[in-house]
Coordinates of C-alpha atoms and ligand atoms in Angstrom, one line a residue:
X1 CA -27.1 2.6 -10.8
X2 CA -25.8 5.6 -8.8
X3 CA -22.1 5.6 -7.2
X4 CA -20.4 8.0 -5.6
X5 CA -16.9 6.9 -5.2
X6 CA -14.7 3.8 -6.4
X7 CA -16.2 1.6 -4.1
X8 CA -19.5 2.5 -4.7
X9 CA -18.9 1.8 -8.3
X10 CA -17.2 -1.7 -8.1
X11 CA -20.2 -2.4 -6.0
X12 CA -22.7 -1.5 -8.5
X13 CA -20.6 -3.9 -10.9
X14 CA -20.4 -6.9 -9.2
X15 CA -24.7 -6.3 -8.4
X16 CA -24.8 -6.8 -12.0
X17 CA -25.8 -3.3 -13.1
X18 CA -24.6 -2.4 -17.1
X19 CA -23.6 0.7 -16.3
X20 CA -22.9 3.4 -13.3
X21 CA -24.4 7.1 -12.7
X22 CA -21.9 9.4 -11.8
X23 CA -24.6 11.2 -9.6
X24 CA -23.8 15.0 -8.8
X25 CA -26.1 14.5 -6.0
X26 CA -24.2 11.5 -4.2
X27 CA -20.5 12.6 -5.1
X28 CA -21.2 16.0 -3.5
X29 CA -23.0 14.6 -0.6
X30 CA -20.4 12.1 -0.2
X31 CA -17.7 15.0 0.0
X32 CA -20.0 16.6 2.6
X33 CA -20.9 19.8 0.5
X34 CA -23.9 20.6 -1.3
X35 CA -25.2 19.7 -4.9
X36 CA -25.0 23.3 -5.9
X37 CA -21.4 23.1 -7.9
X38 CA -19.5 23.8 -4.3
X39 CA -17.6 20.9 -5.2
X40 CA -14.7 22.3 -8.1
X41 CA -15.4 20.2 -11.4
X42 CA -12.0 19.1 -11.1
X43 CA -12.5 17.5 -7.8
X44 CA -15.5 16.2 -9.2
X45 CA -13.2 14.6 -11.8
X46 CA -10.8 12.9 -9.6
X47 CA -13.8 11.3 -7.7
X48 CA -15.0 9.8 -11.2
X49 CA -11.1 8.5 -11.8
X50 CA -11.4 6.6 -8.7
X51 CA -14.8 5.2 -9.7
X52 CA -13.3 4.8 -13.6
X53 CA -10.4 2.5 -12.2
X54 CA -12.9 0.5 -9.4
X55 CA -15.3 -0.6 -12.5
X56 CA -15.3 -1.2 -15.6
X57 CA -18.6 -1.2 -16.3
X58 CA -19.7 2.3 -18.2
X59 CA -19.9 5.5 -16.7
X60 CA -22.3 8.0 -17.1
X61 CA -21.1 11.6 -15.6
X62 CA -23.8 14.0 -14.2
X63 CA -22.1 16.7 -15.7
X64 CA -24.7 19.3 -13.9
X65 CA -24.7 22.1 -16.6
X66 CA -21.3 21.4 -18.0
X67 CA -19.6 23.6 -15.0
X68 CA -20.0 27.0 -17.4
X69 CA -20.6 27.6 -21.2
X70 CA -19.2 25.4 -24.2
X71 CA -15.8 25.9 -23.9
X72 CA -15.7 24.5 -20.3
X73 CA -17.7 21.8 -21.6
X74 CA -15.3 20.7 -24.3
X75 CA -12.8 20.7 -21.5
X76 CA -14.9 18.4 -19.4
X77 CA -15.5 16.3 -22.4
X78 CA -11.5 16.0 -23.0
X79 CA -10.9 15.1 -19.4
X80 CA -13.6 12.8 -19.1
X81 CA -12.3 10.8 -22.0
X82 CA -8.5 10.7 -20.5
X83 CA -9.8 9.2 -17.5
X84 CA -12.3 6.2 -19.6
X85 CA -15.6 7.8 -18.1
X86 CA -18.1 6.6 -21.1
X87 CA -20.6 9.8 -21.1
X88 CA -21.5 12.8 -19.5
X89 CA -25.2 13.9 -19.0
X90 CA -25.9 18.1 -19.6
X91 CA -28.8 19.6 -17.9
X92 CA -30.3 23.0 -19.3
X93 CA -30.1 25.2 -16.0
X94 CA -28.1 27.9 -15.0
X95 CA -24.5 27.7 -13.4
X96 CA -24.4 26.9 -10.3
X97 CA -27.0 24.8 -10.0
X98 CA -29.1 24.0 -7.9
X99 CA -30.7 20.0 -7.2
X100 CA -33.7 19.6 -9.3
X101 CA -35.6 18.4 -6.3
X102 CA -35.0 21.9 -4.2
X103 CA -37.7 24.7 -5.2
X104 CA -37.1 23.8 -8.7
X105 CA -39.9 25.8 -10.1
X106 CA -37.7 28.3 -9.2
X107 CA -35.0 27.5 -11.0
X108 CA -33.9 29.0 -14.4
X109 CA -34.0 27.2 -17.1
X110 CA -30.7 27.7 -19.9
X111 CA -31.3 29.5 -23.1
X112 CA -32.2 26.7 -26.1
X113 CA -29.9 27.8 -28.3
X114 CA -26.7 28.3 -25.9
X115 CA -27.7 25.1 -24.5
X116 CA -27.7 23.7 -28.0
X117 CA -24.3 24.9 -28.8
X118 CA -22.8 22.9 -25.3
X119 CA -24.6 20.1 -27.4
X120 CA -22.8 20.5 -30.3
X121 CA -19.6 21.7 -28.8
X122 CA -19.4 18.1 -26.7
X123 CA -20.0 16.0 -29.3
X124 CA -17.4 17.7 -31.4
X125 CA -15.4 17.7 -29.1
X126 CA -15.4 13.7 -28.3
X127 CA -12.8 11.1 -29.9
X128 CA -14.0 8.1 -29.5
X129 CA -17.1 7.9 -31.6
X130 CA -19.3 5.7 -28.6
X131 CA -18.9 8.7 -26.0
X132 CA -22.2 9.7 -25.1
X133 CA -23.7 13.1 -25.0
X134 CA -27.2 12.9 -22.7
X135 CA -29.4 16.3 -23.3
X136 CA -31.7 16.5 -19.8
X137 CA -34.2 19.0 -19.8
X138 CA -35.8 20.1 -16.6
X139 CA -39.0 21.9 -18.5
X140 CA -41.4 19.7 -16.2
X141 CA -39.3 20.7 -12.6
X142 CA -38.9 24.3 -13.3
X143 CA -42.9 24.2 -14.1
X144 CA -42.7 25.0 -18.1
X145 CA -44.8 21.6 -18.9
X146 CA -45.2 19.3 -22.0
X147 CA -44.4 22.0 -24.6
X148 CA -41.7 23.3 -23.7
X149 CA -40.2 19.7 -22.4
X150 CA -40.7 18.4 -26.4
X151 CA -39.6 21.8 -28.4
X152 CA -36.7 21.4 -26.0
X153 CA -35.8 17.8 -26.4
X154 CA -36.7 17.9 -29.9
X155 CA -33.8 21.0 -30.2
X156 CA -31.6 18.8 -28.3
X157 CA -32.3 15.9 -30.7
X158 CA -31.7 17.6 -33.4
X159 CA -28.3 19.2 -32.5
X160 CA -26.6 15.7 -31.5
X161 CA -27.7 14.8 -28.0
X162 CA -27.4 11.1 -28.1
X163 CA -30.3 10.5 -26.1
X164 CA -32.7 13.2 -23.9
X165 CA -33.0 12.7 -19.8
X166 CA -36.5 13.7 -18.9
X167 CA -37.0 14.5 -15.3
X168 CA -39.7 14.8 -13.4
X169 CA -40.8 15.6 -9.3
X170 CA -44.2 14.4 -9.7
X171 CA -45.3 11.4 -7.4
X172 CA -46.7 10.1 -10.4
X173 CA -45.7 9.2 -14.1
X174 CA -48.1 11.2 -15.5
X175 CA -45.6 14.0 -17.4
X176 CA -43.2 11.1 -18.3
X177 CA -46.1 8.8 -19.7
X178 CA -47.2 12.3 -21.4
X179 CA -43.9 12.8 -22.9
X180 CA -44.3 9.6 -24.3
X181 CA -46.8 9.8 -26.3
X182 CA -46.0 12.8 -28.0
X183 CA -41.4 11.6 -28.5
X184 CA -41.5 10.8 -32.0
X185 CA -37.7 11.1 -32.4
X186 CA -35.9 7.8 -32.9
X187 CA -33.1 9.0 -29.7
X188 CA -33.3 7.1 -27.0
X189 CA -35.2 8.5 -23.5
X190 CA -33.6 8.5 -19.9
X191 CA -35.9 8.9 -16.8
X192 CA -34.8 9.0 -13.3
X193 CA -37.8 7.8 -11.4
X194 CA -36.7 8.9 -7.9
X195 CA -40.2 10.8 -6.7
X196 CA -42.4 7.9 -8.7
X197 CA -40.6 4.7 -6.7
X198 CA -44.0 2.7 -7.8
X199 CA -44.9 3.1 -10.9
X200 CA -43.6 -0.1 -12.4
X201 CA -40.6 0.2 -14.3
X202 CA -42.2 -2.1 -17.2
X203 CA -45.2 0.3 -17.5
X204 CA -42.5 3.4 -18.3
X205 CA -40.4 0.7 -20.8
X206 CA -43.7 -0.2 -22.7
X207 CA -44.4 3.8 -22.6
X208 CA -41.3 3.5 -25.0
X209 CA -38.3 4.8 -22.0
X210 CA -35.3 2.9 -22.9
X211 CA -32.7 3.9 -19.7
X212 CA -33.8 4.5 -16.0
X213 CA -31.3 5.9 -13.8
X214 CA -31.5 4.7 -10.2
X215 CA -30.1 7.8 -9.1
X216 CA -28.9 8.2 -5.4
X217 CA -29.8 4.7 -4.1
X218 CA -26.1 3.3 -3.1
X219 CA -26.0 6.6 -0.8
X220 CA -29.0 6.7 0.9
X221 CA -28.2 3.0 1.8
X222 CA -25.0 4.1 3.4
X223 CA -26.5 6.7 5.4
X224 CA -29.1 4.4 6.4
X225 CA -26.5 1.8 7.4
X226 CA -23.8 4.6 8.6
X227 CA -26.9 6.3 11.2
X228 CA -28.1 2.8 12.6
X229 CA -24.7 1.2 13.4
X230 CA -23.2 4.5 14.3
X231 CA -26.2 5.2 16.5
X232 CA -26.1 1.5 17.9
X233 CA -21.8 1.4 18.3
X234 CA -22.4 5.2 20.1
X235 CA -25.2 3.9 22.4
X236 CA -23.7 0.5 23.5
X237 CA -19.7 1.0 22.8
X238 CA -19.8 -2.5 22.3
X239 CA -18.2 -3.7 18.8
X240 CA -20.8 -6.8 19.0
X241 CA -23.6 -5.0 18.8
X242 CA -23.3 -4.3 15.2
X243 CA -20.6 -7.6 14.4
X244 CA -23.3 -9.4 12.7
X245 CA -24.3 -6.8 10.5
X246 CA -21.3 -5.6 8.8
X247 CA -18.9 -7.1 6.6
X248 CA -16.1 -8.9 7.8
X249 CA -12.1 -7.0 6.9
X250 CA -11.1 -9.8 4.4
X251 CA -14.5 -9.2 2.1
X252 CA -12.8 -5.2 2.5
X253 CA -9.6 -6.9 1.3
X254 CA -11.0 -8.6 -1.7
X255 CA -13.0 -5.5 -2.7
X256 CA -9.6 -4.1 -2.8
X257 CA -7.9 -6.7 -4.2
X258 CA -5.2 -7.4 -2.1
X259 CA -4.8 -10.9 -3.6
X260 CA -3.7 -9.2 -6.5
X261 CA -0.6 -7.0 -4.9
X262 CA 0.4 -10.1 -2.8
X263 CA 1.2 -11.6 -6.2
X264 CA 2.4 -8.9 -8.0
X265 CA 5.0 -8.7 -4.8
X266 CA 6.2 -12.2 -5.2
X267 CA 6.8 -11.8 -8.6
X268 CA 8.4 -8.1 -8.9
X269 CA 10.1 -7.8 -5.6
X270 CA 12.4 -11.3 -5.4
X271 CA 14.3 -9.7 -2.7
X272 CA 10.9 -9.1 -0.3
X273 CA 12.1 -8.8 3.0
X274 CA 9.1 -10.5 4.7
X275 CA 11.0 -13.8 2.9
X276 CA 14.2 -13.3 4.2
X277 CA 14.7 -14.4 7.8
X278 CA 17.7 -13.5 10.8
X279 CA 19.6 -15.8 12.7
X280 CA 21.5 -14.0 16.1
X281 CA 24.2 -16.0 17.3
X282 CA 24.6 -15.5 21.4
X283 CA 25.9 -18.7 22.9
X284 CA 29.1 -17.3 24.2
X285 CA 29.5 -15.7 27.7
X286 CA 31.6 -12.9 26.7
X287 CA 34.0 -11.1 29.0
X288 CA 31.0 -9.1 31.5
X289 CA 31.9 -10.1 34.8
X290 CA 29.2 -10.0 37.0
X291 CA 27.1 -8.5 34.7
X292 CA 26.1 -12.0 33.2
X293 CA 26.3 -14.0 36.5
X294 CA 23.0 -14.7 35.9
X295 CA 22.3 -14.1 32.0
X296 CA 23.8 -14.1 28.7
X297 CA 25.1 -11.1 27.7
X298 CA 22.3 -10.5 24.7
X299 CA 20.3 -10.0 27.7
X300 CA 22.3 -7.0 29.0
X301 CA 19.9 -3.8 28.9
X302 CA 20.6 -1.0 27.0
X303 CA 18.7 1.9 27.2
X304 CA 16.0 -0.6 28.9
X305 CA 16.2 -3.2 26.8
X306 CA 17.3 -6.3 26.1
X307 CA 19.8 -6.0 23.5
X308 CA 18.0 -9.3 21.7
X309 CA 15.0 -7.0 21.2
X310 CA 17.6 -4.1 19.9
X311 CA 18.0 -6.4 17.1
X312 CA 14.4 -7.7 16.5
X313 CA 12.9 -4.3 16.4
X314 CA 16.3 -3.4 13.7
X315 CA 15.0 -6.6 11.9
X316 CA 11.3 -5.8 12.0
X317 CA 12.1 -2.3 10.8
X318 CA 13.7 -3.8 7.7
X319 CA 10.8 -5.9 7.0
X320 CA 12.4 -8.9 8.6
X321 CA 9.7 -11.1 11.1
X322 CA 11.6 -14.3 11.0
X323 CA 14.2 -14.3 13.4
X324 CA 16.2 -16.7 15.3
X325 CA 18.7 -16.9 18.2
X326 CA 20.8 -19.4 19.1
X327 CA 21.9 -19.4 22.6
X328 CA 24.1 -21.3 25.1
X329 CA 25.6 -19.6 28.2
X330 CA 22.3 -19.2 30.9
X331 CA 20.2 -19.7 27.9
X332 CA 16.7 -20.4 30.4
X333 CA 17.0 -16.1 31.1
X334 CA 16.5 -15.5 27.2
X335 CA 13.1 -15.2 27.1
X336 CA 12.3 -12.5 24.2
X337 CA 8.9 -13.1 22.8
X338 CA 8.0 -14.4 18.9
X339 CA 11.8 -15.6 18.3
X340 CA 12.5 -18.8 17.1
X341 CA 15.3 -20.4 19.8
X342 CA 18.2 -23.3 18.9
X343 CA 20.6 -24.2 21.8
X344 CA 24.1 -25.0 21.1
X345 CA 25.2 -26.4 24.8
X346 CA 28.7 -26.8 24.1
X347 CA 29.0 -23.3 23.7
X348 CA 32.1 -23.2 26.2
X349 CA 33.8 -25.5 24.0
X350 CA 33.1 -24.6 20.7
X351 CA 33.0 -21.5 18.5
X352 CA 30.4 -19.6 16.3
X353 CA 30.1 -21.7 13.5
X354 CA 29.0 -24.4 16.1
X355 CA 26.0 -22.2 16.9
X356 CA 25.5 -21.0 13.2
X357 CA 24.5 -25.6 12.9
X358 CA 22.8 -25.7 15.9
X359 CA 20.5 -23.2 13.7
X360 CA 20.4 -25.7 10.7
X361 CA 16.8 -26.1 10.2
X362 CA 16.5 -22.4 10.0
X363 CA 19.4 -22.0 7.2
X364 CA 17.2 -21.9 4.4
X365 CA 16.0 -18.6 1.9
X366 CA 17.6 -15.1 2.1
X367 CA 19.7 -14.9 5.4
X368 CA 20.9 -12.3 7.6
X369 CA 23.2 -14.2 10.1
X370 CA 24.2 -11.2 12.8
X371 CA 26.7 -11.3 16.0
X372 CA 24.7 -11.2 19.2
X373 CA 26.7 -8.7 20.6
X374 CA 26.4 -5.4 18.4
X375 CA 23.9 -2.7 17.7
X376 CA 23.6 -0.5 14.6
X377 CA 21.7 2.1 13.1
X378 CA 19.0 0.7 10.8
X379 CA 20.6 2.5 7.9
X380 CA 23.4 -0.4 7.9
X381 CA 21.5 -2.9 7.4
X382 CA 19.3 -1.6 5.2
X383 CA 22.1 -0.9 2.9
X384 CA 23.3 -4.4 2.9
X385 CA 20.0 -5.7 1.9
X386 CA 19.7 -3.4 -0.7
X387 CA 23.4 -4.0 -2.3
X388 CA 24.0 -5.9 -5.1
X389 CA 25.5 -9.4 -4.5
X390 CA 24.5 -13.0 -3.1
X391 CA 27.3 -12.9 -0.3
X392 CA 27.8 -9.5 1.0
X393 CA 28.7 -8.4 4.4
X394 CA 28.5 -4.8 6.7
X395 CA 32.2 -3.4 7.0
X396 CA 32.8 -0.4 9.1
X397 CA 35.7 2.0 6.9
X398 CA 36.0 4.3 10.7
X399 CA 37.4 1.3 12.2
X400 CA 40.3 2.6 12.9
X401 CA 38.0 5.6 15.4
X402 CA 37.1 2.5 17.6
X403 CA 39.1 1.1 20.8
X404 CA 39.4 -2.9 19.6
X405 CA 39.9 -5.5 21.9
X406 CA 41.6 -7.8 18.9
X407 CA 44.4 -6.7 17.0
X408 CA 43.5 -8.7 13.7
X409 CA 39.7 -10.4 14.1
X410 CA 37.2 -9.2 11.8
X411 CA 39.9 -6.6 9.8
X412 CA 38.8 -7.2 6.2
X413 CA 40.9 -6.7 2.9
X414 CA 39.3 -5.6 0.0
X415 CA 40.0 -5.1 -3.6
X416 CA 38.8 -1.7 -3.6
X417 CA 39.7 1.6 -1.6
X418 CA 37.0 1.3 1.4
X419 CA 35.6 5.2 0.8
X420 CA 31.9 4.6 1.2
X421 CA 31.2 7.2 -1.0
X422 CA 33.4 6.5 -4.1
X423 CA 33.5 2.7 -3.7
X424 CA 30.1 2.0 -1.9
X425 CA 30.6 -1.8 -2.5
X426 CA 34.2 -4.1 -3.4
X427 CA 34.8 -7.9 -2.4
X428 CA 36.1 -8.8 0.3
X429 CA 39.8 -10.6 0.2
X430 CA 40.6 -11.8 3.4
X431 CA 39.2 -11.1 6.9
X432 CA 41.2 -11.6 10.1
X433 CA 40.1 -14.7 12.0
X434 CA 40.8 -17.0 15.4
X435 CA 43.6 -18.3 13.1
X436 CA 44.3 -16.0 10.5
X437 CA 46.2 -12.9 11.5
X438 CA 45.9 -10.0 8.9
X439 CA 47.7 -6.9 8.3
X440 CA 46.4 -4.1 9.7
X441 CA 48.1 -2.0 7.4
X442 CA 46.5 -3.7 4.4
X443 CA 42.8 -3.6 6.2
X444 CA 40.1 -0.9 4.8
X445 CA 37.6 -1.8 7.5
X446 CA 36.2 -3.9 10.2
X447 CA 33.5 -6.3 10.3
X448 CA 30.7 -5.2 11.8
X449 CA 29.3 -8.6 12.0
X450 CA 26.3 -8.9 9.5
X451 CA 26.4 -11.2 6.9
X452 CA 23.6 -11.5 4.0
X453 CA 23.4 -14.5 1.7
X454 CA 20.8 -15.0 -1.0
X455 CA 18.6 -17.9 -0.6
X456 CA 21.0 -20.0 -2.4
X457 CA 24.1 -19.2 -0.8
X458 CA 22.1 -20.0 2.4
X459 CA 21.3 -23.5 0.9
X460 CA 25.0 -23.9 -0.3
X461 CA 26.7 -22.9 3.0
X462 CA 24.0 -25.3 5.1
X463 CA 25.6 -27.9 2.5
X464 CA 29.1 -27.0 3.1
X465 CA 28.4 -27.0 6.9
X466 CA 26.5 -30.4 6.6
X467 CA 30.0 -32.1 5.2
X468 CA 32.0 -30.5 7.3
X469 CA 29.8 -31.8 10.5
X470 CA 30.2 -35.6 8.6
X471 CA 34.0 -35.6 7.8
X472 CA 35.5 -32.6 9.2
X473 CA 33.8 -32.3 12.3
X474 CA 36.9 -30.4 14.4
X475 CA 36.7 -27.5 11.2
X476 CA 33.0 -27.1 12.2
X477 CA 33.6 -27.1 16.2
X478 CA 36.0 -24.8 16.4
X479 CA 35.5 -22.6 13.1
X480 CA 34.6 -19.0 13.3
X481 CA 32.9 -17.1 11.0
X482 CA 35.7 -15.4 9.2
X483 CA 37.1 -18.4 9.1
X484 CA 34.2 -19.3 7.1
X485 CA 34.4 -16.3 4.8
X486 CA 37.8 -16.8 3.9
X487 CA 36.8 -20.7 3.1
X488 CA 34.0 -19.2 0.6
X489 CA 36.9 -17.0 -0.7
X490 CA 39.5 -19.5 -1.4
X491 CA 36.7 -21.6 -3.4
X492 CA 36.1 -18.3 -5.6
X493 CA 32.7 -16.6 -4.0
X494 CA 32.2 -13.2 -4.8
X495 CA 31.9 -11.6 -1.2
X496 CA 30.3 -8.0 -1.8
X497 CA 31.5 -5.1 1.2
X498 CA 29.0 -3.3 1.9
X499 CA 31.1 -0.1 3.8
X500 CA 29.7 2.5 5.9
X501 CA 31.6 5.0 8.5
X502 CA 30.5 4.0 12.1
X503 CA 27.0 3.7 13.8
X504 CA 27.2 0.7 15.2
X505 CA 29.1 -0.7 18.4
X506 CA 30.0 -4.5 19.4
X507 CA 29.6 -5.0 22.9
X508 CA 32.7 -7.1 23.5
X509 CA 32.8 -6.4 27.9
X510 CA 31.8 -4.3 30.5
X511 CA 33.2 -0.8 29.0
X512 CA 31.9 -1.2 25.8
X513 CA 28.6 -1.8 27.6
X514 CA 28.9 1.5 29.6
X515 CA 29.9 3.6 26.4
X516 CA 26.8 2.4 24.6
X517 CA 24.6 3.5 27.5
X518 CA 26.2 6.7 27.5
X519 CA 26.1 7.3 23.9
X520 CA 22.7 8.1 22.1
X521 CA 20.2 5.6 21.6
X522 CA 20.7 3.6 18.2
X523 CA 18.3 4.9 15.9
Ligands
SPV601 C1 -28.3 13.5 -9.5 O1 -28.2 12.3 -9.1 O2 -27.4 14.3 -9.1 C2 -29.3 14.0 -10.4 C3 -30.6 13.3 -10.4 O3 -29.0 14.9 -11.1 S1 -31.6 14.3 -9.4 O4 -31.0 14.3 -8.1 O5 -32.8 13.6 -9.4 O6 -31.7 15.6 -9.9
MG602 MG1 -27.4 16.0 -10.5

């Protein structure tokens, strides 16, 4: 069965065909040009790669007239093998060629002997012993007859052809069943009964033909579907006039095998952002004046937007479609679509790690937990997803560029020497809290206020926060995050620094709000 491409050929597979025709016909009428060679044999090659990979089923190449004399045929034959096509058929015309079906009595027919040395050239050329070498003669389309069709198979026989493709244009059988009679060579025959649809197939088999090639029927079903939807979508512009009629997208997907790559993903890629979800804490009020008389300060615009949907388009860029907030101050004005919302309603009165609880259903899997009050470039958080480590958080080494409201909160200590370039990643020591003051002399960088953890630090930390909320319920109501960090310190967790210099701003009051939307837009 004819395919022209690697759908075509998966097709013809799953119809339950034994094996595909790499038609010279449909691939070059599929890649809009002409069956006269206009198509390169090397593009011809990459189309029967595609088709190689979608099947696996044999495939037979219409290798036209081997694309020039023997030495370009054992070239074809070498390729062909490297890309697990089966066999190639060789017809005895003249390069370029020319569709057996166009004026073909017109057509010149090859030499015998040189076409008997592509034989022999191909099938010395082969490795694999069951590569097939099909001789075609075209005797009866350029007009020569039954004479010249038999000395020319018989030659063809004789030096190696595996098995001879008669063709014929007549509307009958009558030179195939001719033919017939007189093969007495023990090689298989090859018709393609294109121009003789009704002659019964078992009429040609008991005349002794072994293989028919149905040779251009997958393409002139597309065009037949392509002209009467196209014609119907162009006339009606209305998608339902052809809904019924066409396949649906997932049987596209399965063709495809997108089952396949989803578990291939889960199995190669254990870091696969579409698992890991984002929790933005914004309960606070924050120092804004006026500016949040009547919202929460995550619902400030910046560059006209809210900065909550600053940080879920930064998310979604990373991969990341499961986000939370958790809000408190004027929470009924957050209304950002496709977040996930927990309320922590003593936010007055209590401190972050309050709102990281209120999110405890959430806490589960790979976790970015982010400060509702900054914007960064995407490249920040990109490179603490990618880092190495379980705990790792985003530490700005320029800190010392930025006007701070807080003399110690959020300075981190590491073990290492906070040049992004020479020490991309150290751990983290101590970082200055509510009620830890550290030196700023010591400090290589500032918080920047994202935090990873793998999915089982998440499940630890939702644990830690769990006894905490039973027995030490004033740690958990008043604790900040630092504060947290330096807990997971002292108990000997490996916090990873992630550094970078810059590109990103916490929005602590009204003047850090005005510098942002006077500086470039992040990203
Ligand atoms: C082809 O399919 O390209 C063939 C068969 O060579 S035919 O078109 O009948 O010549
Ligand atoms: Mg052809």
């Amino acid at each position: 069965m004819e395919a022209h491409n690697g759908l075509s050929a998966k097709l013809c597979e799953e119809a339950g065909f034994e094996a595909i025709w790499g038609s010279g016909l449909s691939i070059s009428a599929a890649l809009g040009v002409r069956d006269s060679n206009e198509a390169s044999w090397t593009q011809v090659l990459d189309v029967l790669e595609f088709m190689a990979d979608a099947a696996s089923i044999p495939i037979l190449l219409d290798g036209d007239t081997g694309y020039g004399n023997f030495n370009n045929v054992r070239r074809l034959i070498k390729k062909l093998e490297q890309r697990n096509v089966a066999g190639v058929c060789l017809e005895d015309k003249l390069f370029p060629k020319t569709n057996s079906f166009i004026d073909g009595e017109k057509q010149r027919l090859a030499a015998v002997d040189e076409f008997c040395g592509k034989i022999r050239a191909a099938k010395d050329t082969q490795q694999d012993p069951d590569f097939v070498v099909v001789a075609r003669t075209e005797a009866f389309i350029a007009g020569w007859g039954l004479e010249e069709a038999l000395l020319r198979a018989t030659a063809y026989a004789e030096n190696g052809a595996d098995a001879i493709l008669v063709h014929s244009k007549r509307k009958d059988s009558n030179d195939i069943m001719s033919f017939m009679e007189n093969w007495k060579l023990d090689v298989p025959v090859v018709i393609v009964p294109t121009k003789y649809p009704t002659e019964p197939l078992a009429k040609l088999e008991a005349a002794g033909v072994t293989n028919f090639i149905f040779a251009n029927h997958s393409l002139r079903t597309v065009i037949t579907a392509l002209q009467t939807n196209l014609r119907k979508l162009y006339e009606t512009r209305d998608l339902m006039s052809v809904q019924n009629d066409i396949v649906k997208v997932d049987e596209v997907f399965r063709l495809q095998n997108v089952q396949e790559l989803k578990r291939s993903e889960q199995r190669y890629l254990p870091d696969n952002a579409a698992n890991t979800r984002a929790v933005v804490l914004m309960a606070s009020k924050g120092d804004f004046g006026d500016l949040v008389a009547d919202k929460p300060k995550a619902m400030l615009r910046l560059h006209g937007k809210p900065i909550l949907i600053w940080h879920q388009e930064a998310f979604r860029r990373q991969g990341i479609v499961n986000v939370a907030a958790v809000r408190g101050y004027r929470k009924e004005a957050v209304n950002v679509e496709g977040l996930h919302y927990f309320d922590n309603d003593d936010f007055a009165s209590t401190g972050e790690l309050s709102s990281l609880y209120a999110a405890r259903d959430f806490l589960r899997g790979d976790m970015i937990v982010a400060y509702g009050d900054i914007v960064f470039d995407d490249f920040i958080l990109q490179n603490l997803m990618t880092a190495p480590g379980a705990i790792k958080i985003a530490v700005d080494a320029a800190w010392k560029l930025r006007a701070r409201s807080d003399a110690h909160r959020d300075l981190v200590i590491t073990d290492g020497d906070a040049d992004p370039l020479r020490d991309h990643t150290c751990r983290l020591l101590e970082i200055g809290s509510s009620n830890r003051a550290v030196s700023q002399d010591k400090a290589t960088g500032e918080w920047i206020g994202l935090l990873y953890l793998s999915a089982e630090k998440t499940g630890q930390i939702a644990a830690l926060l769990d006894g905490w909320a039973n027995k030490q319920p004033e740690k958990l109501k008043h604790g900040d995050l630092p504060m947290l960090l330096n807990h997971l310190v002292a108990s000997g967790e490996t916090i990873s620094v992630v550094h970078s210099y810059g590109h990103w701003r916490d929005l602590d009051d009204q003047k850090d709000l005005l510098a942002a939307q006077n500086a470039e837009q992040p990203n």
